[in-house]
């Protein structure tokens, strides 16, 4: 009988401790970040080297992998449609982009930014456009870095849930775990 009481007590204690976790932190899943990233599909930029080549780039299909490949980093993948005008006439290309960034939480705004964005892999279709787009890649890298330094990837809202409202008010930082971002309420 004592054993049953102790086991019941242990189960209750485990339930209380796991419930307290919700009172000390807020978790944002990879899926929630991916849904928020969809509004960045409107990124459009004109890049080029004056007199040689101009490119209009539209970013689409952004998705994230949080803390899976590299601790404390977010890996973004996305596609870019590129319209190029050059001395050789207009051409089209598609790029598959892989980017790496460090998530940063701005307490005043209740927003998560992707700082130090860096292109780590670029694949171009058709292959014949690789050389032209390799020339533009440093400009695209800088442009993406500036864009994500200014535009948050995720903004906490008081309207979505009570837990998120608490996170917005009491957040003390940001932790990256595989598949999720954790916002602790205590330091």
mmCIF file of C-alpha atoms in Angstrom:
data_model
loop_
_atom_site.group_PDB
_atom_site.id
_atom_site.type_symbol
_atom_site.label_atom_id
_atom_site.label_comp_id
_atom_site.label_asym_id
_atom_site.label_seq_id
_atom_site.Cartn_x
_atom_site.Cartn_y
_atom_site.Cartn_z
ATOM 1 C CA UNK A 1 0.000 0.000 0.000
ATOM 2 C CA UNK A 2 2.857 2.385 0.885
ATOM 3 C CA UNK A 3 4.417 1.650 -2.476
ATOM 4 C CA UNK A 4 1.213 2.606 -4.313
ATOM 5 C CA UNK A 5 1.008 5.866 -2.363
ATOM 6 C CA UNK A 6 4.650 6.683 -3.141
ATOM 7 C CA UNK A 7 4.173 5.910 -6.835
ATOM 8 C CA UNK A 8 1.054 8.093 -6.955
ATOM 9 C CA UNK A 9 2.944 10.894 -5.213
ATOM 10 C CA UNK A 10 5.855 10.556 -7.671
ATOM 11 C CA UNK A 11 3.481 10.727 -10.656
ATOM 12 C CA UNK A 12 1.768 13.815 -9.250
ATOM 13 C CA UNK A 13 5.125 15.474 -8.618
ATOM 14 C CA UNK A 14 6.252 14.715 -12.170
ATOM 15 C CA UNK A 15 3.022 16.236 -13.518
ATOM 16 C CA UNK A 16 3.448 19.375 -11.426
ATOM 17 C CA UNK A 17 7.097 19.803 -12.473
ATOM 18 C CA UNK A 18 6.264 19.409 -16.167
ATOM 19 C CA UNK A 19 3.379 21.861 -15.774
ATOM 20 C CA UNK A 20 5.689 24.383 -14.122
ATOM 21 C CA UNK A 21 7.856 24.338 -17.236
ATOM 22 C CA UNK A 22 5.045 26.199 -18.998
ATOM 23 C CA UNK A 23 5.211 28.836 -16.260
ATOM 24 C CA UNK A 24 8.956 29.382 -16.640
ATOM 25 C CA UNK A 25 9.396 29.365 -20.430
ATOM 26 C CA UNK A 26 7.657 29.638 -23.769
ATOM 27 C CA UNK A 27 8.466 27.391 -26.716
ATOM 28 C CA UNK A 28 8.198 28.326 -30.399
ATOM 29 C CA UNK A 29 8.215 25.327 -32.719
ATOM 30 C CA UNK A 30 9.967 25.066 -36.044
ATOM 31 C CA UNK A 31 6.538 24.928 -37.712
ATOM 32 C CA UNK A 32 5.499 28.227 -36.092
ATOM 33 C CA UNK A 33 8.731 29.869 -37.269
ATOM 34 C CA UNK A 34 8.169 28.480 -40.786
ATOM 35 C CA UNK A 35 4.638 29.912 -40.847
ATOM 36 C CA UNK A 36 5.999 33.312 -39.774
ATOM 37 C CA UNK A 37 8.721 33.127 -42.435
ATOM 38 C CA UNK A 38 6.074 32.870 -45.160
ATOM 39 C CA UNK A 39 5.551 36.628 -44.937
ATOM 40 C CA UNK A 40 9.189 37.062 -46.008
ATOM 41 C CA UNK A 41 8.359 35.466 -49.346
ATOM 42 C CA UNK A 42 7.828 39.031 -50.545
ATOM 43 C CA UNK A 43 11.568 39.765 -50.483
ATOM 44 C CA UNK A 44 12.435 41.288 -53.857
ATOM 45 C CA UNK A 45 15.697 42.897 -54.737
ATOM 46 C CA UNK A 46 17.382 44.329 -57.792
ATOM 47 C CA UNK A 47 21.099 43.603 -57.786
ATOM 48 C CA UNK A 48 23.794 44.034 -60.348
ATOM 49 C CA UNK A 49 27.079 45.240 -61.620
ATOM 50 C CA UNK A 50 26.522 48.532 -63.433
ATOM 51 C CA UNK A 51 26.618 48.151 -67.202
ATOM 52 C CA UNK A 52 27.260 44.397 -67.119
ATOM 53 C CA UNK A 53 24.421 42.526 -65.471
ATOM 54 C CA UNK A 54 21.251 43.366 -63.556
ATOM 55 C CA UNK A 55 19.137 40.822 -61.734
ATOM 56 C CA UNK A 56 15.699 40.962 -60.166
ATOM 57 C CA UNK A 57 15.482 38.368 -57.387
ATOM 58 C CA UNK A 58 12.314 37.135 -55.647
ATOM 59 C CA UNK A 59 12.709 34.881 -52.601
ATOM 60 C CA UNK A 60 10.128 32.089 -52.068
ATOM 61 C CA UNK A 61 9.487 28.933 -50.030
ATOM 62 C CA UNK A 62 11.491 29.841 -46.938
ATOM 63 C CA UNK A 63 11.719 27.164 -44.268
ATOM 64 C CA UNK A 64 13.863 26.691 -41.195
ATOM 65 C CA UNK A 65 15.704 23.996 -39.313
ATOM 66 C CA UNK A 66 16.311 25.156 -35.772
ATOM 67 C CA UNK A 67 19.420 23.933 -33.987
ATOM 68 C CA UNK A 68 19.536 20.637 -35.850
ATOM 69 C CA UNK A 69 22.657 20.946 -38.004
ATOM 70 C CA UNK A 70 24.525 23.435 -35.869
ATOM 71 C CA UNK A 71 23.923 24.290 -32.195
ATOM 72 C CA UNK A 72 22.519 27.793 -31.591
ATOM 73 C CA UNK A 73 21.964 28.375 -35.329
ATOM 74 C CA UNK A 74 19.003 28.383 -37.663
ATOM 75 C CA UNK A 75 19.453 26.999 -41.156
ATOM 76 C CA UNK A 76 17.102 28.511 -43.726
ATOM 77 C CA UNK A 77 16.397 27.059 -47.122
ATOM 78 C CA UNK A 78 14.555 28.835 -49.883
ATOM 79 C CA UNK A 79 14.189 29.354 -53.589
ATOM 80 C CA UNK A 80 14.914 32.456 -55.589
ATOM 81 C CA UNK A 81 13.528 33.296 -59.020
ATOM 82 C CA UNK A 82 16.024 35.420 -60.893
ATOM 83 C CA UNK A 83 15.365 37.555 -63.975
ATOM 84 C CA UNK A 84 18.635 38.678 -65.519
ATOM 85 C CA UNK A 85 19.324 41.417 -68.054
ATOM 86 C CA UNK A 86 22.800 41.522 -69.450
ATOM 87 C CA UNK A 87 24.722 42.215 -72.643
ATOM 88 C CA UNK A 88 23.526 38.777 -73.805
ATOM 89 C CA UNK A 89 19.847 39.648 -73.388
ATOM 90 C CA UNK A 90 17.217 38.620 -70.822
ATOM 91 C CA UNK A 91 17.514 35.243 -69.089
ATOM 92 C CA UNK A 92 15.804 33.382 -66.260
ATOM 93 C CA UNK A 93 17.297 31.197 -63.533
ATOM 94 C CA UNK A 94 16.256 29.467 -60.337
ATOM 95 C CA UNK A 95 18.421 29.328 -57.254
ATOM 96 C CA UNK A 96 18.203 27.012 -54.272
ATOM 97 C CA UNK A 97 19.626 28.822 -51.276
ATOM 98 C CA UNK A 98 20.881 27.541 -47.935
ATOM 99 C CA UNK A 99 21.522 30.212 -45.324
ATOM 100 C CA UNK A 100 22.762 30.139 -41.752
ATOM 101 C CA UNK A 101 21.870 32.676 -39.054
ATOM 102 C CA UNK A 102 22.062 33.312 -35.341
ATOM 103 C CA UNK A 103 18.650 33.962 -33.742
ATOM 104 C CA UNK A 104 18.540 37.063 -31.539
ATOM 105 C CA UNK A 105 15.686 38.114 -29.249
ATOM 106 C CA UNK A 106 14.869 41.826 -29.001
ATOM 107 C CA UNK A 107 13.016 42.214 -25.667
ATOM 108 C CA UNK A 108 11.615 45.684 -26.366
ATOM 109 C CA UNK A 109 9.936 44.525 -29.580
ATOM 110 C CA UNK A 110 9.223 40.956 -28.468
ATOM 111 C CA UNK A 111 10.768 39.894 -31.780
ATOM 112 C CA UNK A 112 13.234 37.274 -32.956
ATOM 113 C CA UNK A 113 15.709 38.401 -35.605
ATOM 114 C CA UNK A 114 18.056 36.278 -37.686
ATOM 115 C CA UNK A 115 21.405 38.009 -37.250
ATOM 116 C CA UNK A 116 24.581 37.474 -39.242
ATOM 117 C CA UNK A 117 22.717 35.756 -42.087
ATOM 118 C CA UNK A 118 25.155 34.019 -44.390
ATOM 119 C CA UNK A 119 24.667 32.120 -47.638
ATOM 120 C CA UNK A 120 26.363 28.748 -47.235
ATOM 121 C CA UNK A 121 25.202 27.000 -50.415
ATOM 122 C CA UNK A 122 23.765 28.180 -53.725
ATOM 123 C CA UNK A 123 22.627 25.884 -56.526
ATOM 124 C CA UNK A 124 21.651 27.368 -59.883
ATOM 125 C CA UNK A 125 19.404 25.955 -62.616
ATOM 126 C CA UNK A 126 20.214 26.052 -65.510
ATOM 127 C CA UNK A 127 23.893 25.309 -64.952
ATOM 128 C CA UNK A 128 24.968 27.752 -67.675
ATOM 129 C CA UNK A 129 23.838 30.628 -65.386
ATOM 130 C CA UNK A 130 26.129 29.542 -62.528
ATOM 131 C CA UNK A 131 28.995 31.894 -63.467
ATOM 132 C CA UNK A 132 26.745 34.957 -63.764
ATOM 133 C CA UNK A 133 24.976 34.273 -60.483
ATOM 134 C CA UNK A 134 28.231 33.477 -58.692
ATOM 135 C CA UNK A 135 29.231 37.065 -59.488
ATOM 136 C CA UNK A 136 26.021 38.320 -57.862
ATOM 137 C CA UNK A 137 26.114 36.012 -54.812
ATOM 138 C CA UNK A 138 28.142 38.379 -52.552
ATOM 139 C CA UNK A 139 25.625 41.168 -53.280
ATOM 140 C CA UNK A 140 22.717 38.808 -52.555
ATOM 141 C CA UNK A 141 24.399 37.645 -49.349
ATOM 142 C CA UNK A 142 24.816 41.236 -48.119
ATOM 143 C CA UNK A 143 21.267 42.129 -49.108
ATOM 144 C CA UNK A 144 19.783 39.135 -47.246
ATOM 145 C CA UNK A 145 21.897 39.926 -44.196
ATOM 146 C CA UNK A 146 20.629 43.525 -44.109
ATOM 147 C CA UNK A 147 17.034 42.423 -44.746
ATOM 148 C CA UNK A 148 16.914 39.904 -41.884
ATOM 149 C CA UNK A 149 18.741 42.305 -39.544
ATOM 150 C CA UNK A 150 15.847 44.765 -40.099
ATOM 151 C CA UNK A 151 12.854 42.403 -40.415
ATOM 152 C CA UNK A 152 12.046 40.001 -37.571
ATOM 153 C CA UNK A 153 11.529 36.332 -38.417
ATOM 154 C CA UNK A 154 8.990 35.945 -35.592
ATOM 155 C CA UNK A 155 7.143 38.474 -33.429
ATOM 156 C CA UNK A 156 5.482 37.499 -30.153
ATOM 157 C CA UNK A 157 1.848 38.524 -29.949
ATOM 158 C CA UNK A 158 -0.368 39.116 -26.944
ATOM 159 C CA UNK A 159 -3.364 37.994 -29.018
ATOM 160 C CA UNK A 160 -2.395 34.403 -29.919
ATOM 161 C CA UNK A 161 -2.314 32.832 -26.446
ATOM 162 C CA UNK A 162 -1.882 33.646 -22.769
ATOM 163 C CA UNK A 163 1.467 31.837 -22.740
ATOM 164 C CA UNK A 164 2.745 33.929 -25.645
ATOM 165 C CA UNK A 165 1.465 37.079 -23.960
ATOM 166 C CA UNK A 166 3.441 36.126 -20.841
ATOM 167 C CA UNK A 167 6.511 35.465 -22.984
ATOM 168 C CA UNK A 168 6.224 38.918 -24.509
ATOM 169 C CA UNK A 169 6.049 40.542 -21.067
ATOM 170 C CA UNK A 170 8.538 38.460 -19.075
ATOM 171 C CA UNK A 171 11.058 37.113 -21.609
ATOM 172 C CA UNK A 172 14.665 37.038 -20.408
ATOM 173 C CA UNK A 173 16.449 35.787 -23.516
ATOM 174 C CA UNK A 174 16.454 33.040 -26.119
ATOM 175 C CA UNK A 175 17.727 29.465 -26.210
ATOM 176 C CA UNK A 176 18.021 27.323 -29.326
ATOM 177 C CA UNK A 177 17.076 23.656 -28.977
ATOM 178 C CA UNK A 178 16.745 21.161 -31.833
ATOM 179 C CA UNK A 179 13.430 21.965 -33.525
ATOM 180 C CA UNK A 180 12.389 24.844 -31.257
ATOM 181 C CA UNK A 181 13.233 28.197 -29.772
ATOM 182 C CA UNK A 182 12.833 28.540 -25.995
ATOM 183 C CA UNK A 183 12.113 31.898 -24.367
ATOM 184 C CA UNK A 184 12.828 31.628 -20.613
ATOM 185 C CA UNK A 185 10.973 33.875 -18.143
ATOM 186 C CA UNK A 186 13.765 33.685 -15.566
ATOM 187 C CA UNK A 187 17.508 34.195 -15.894
#
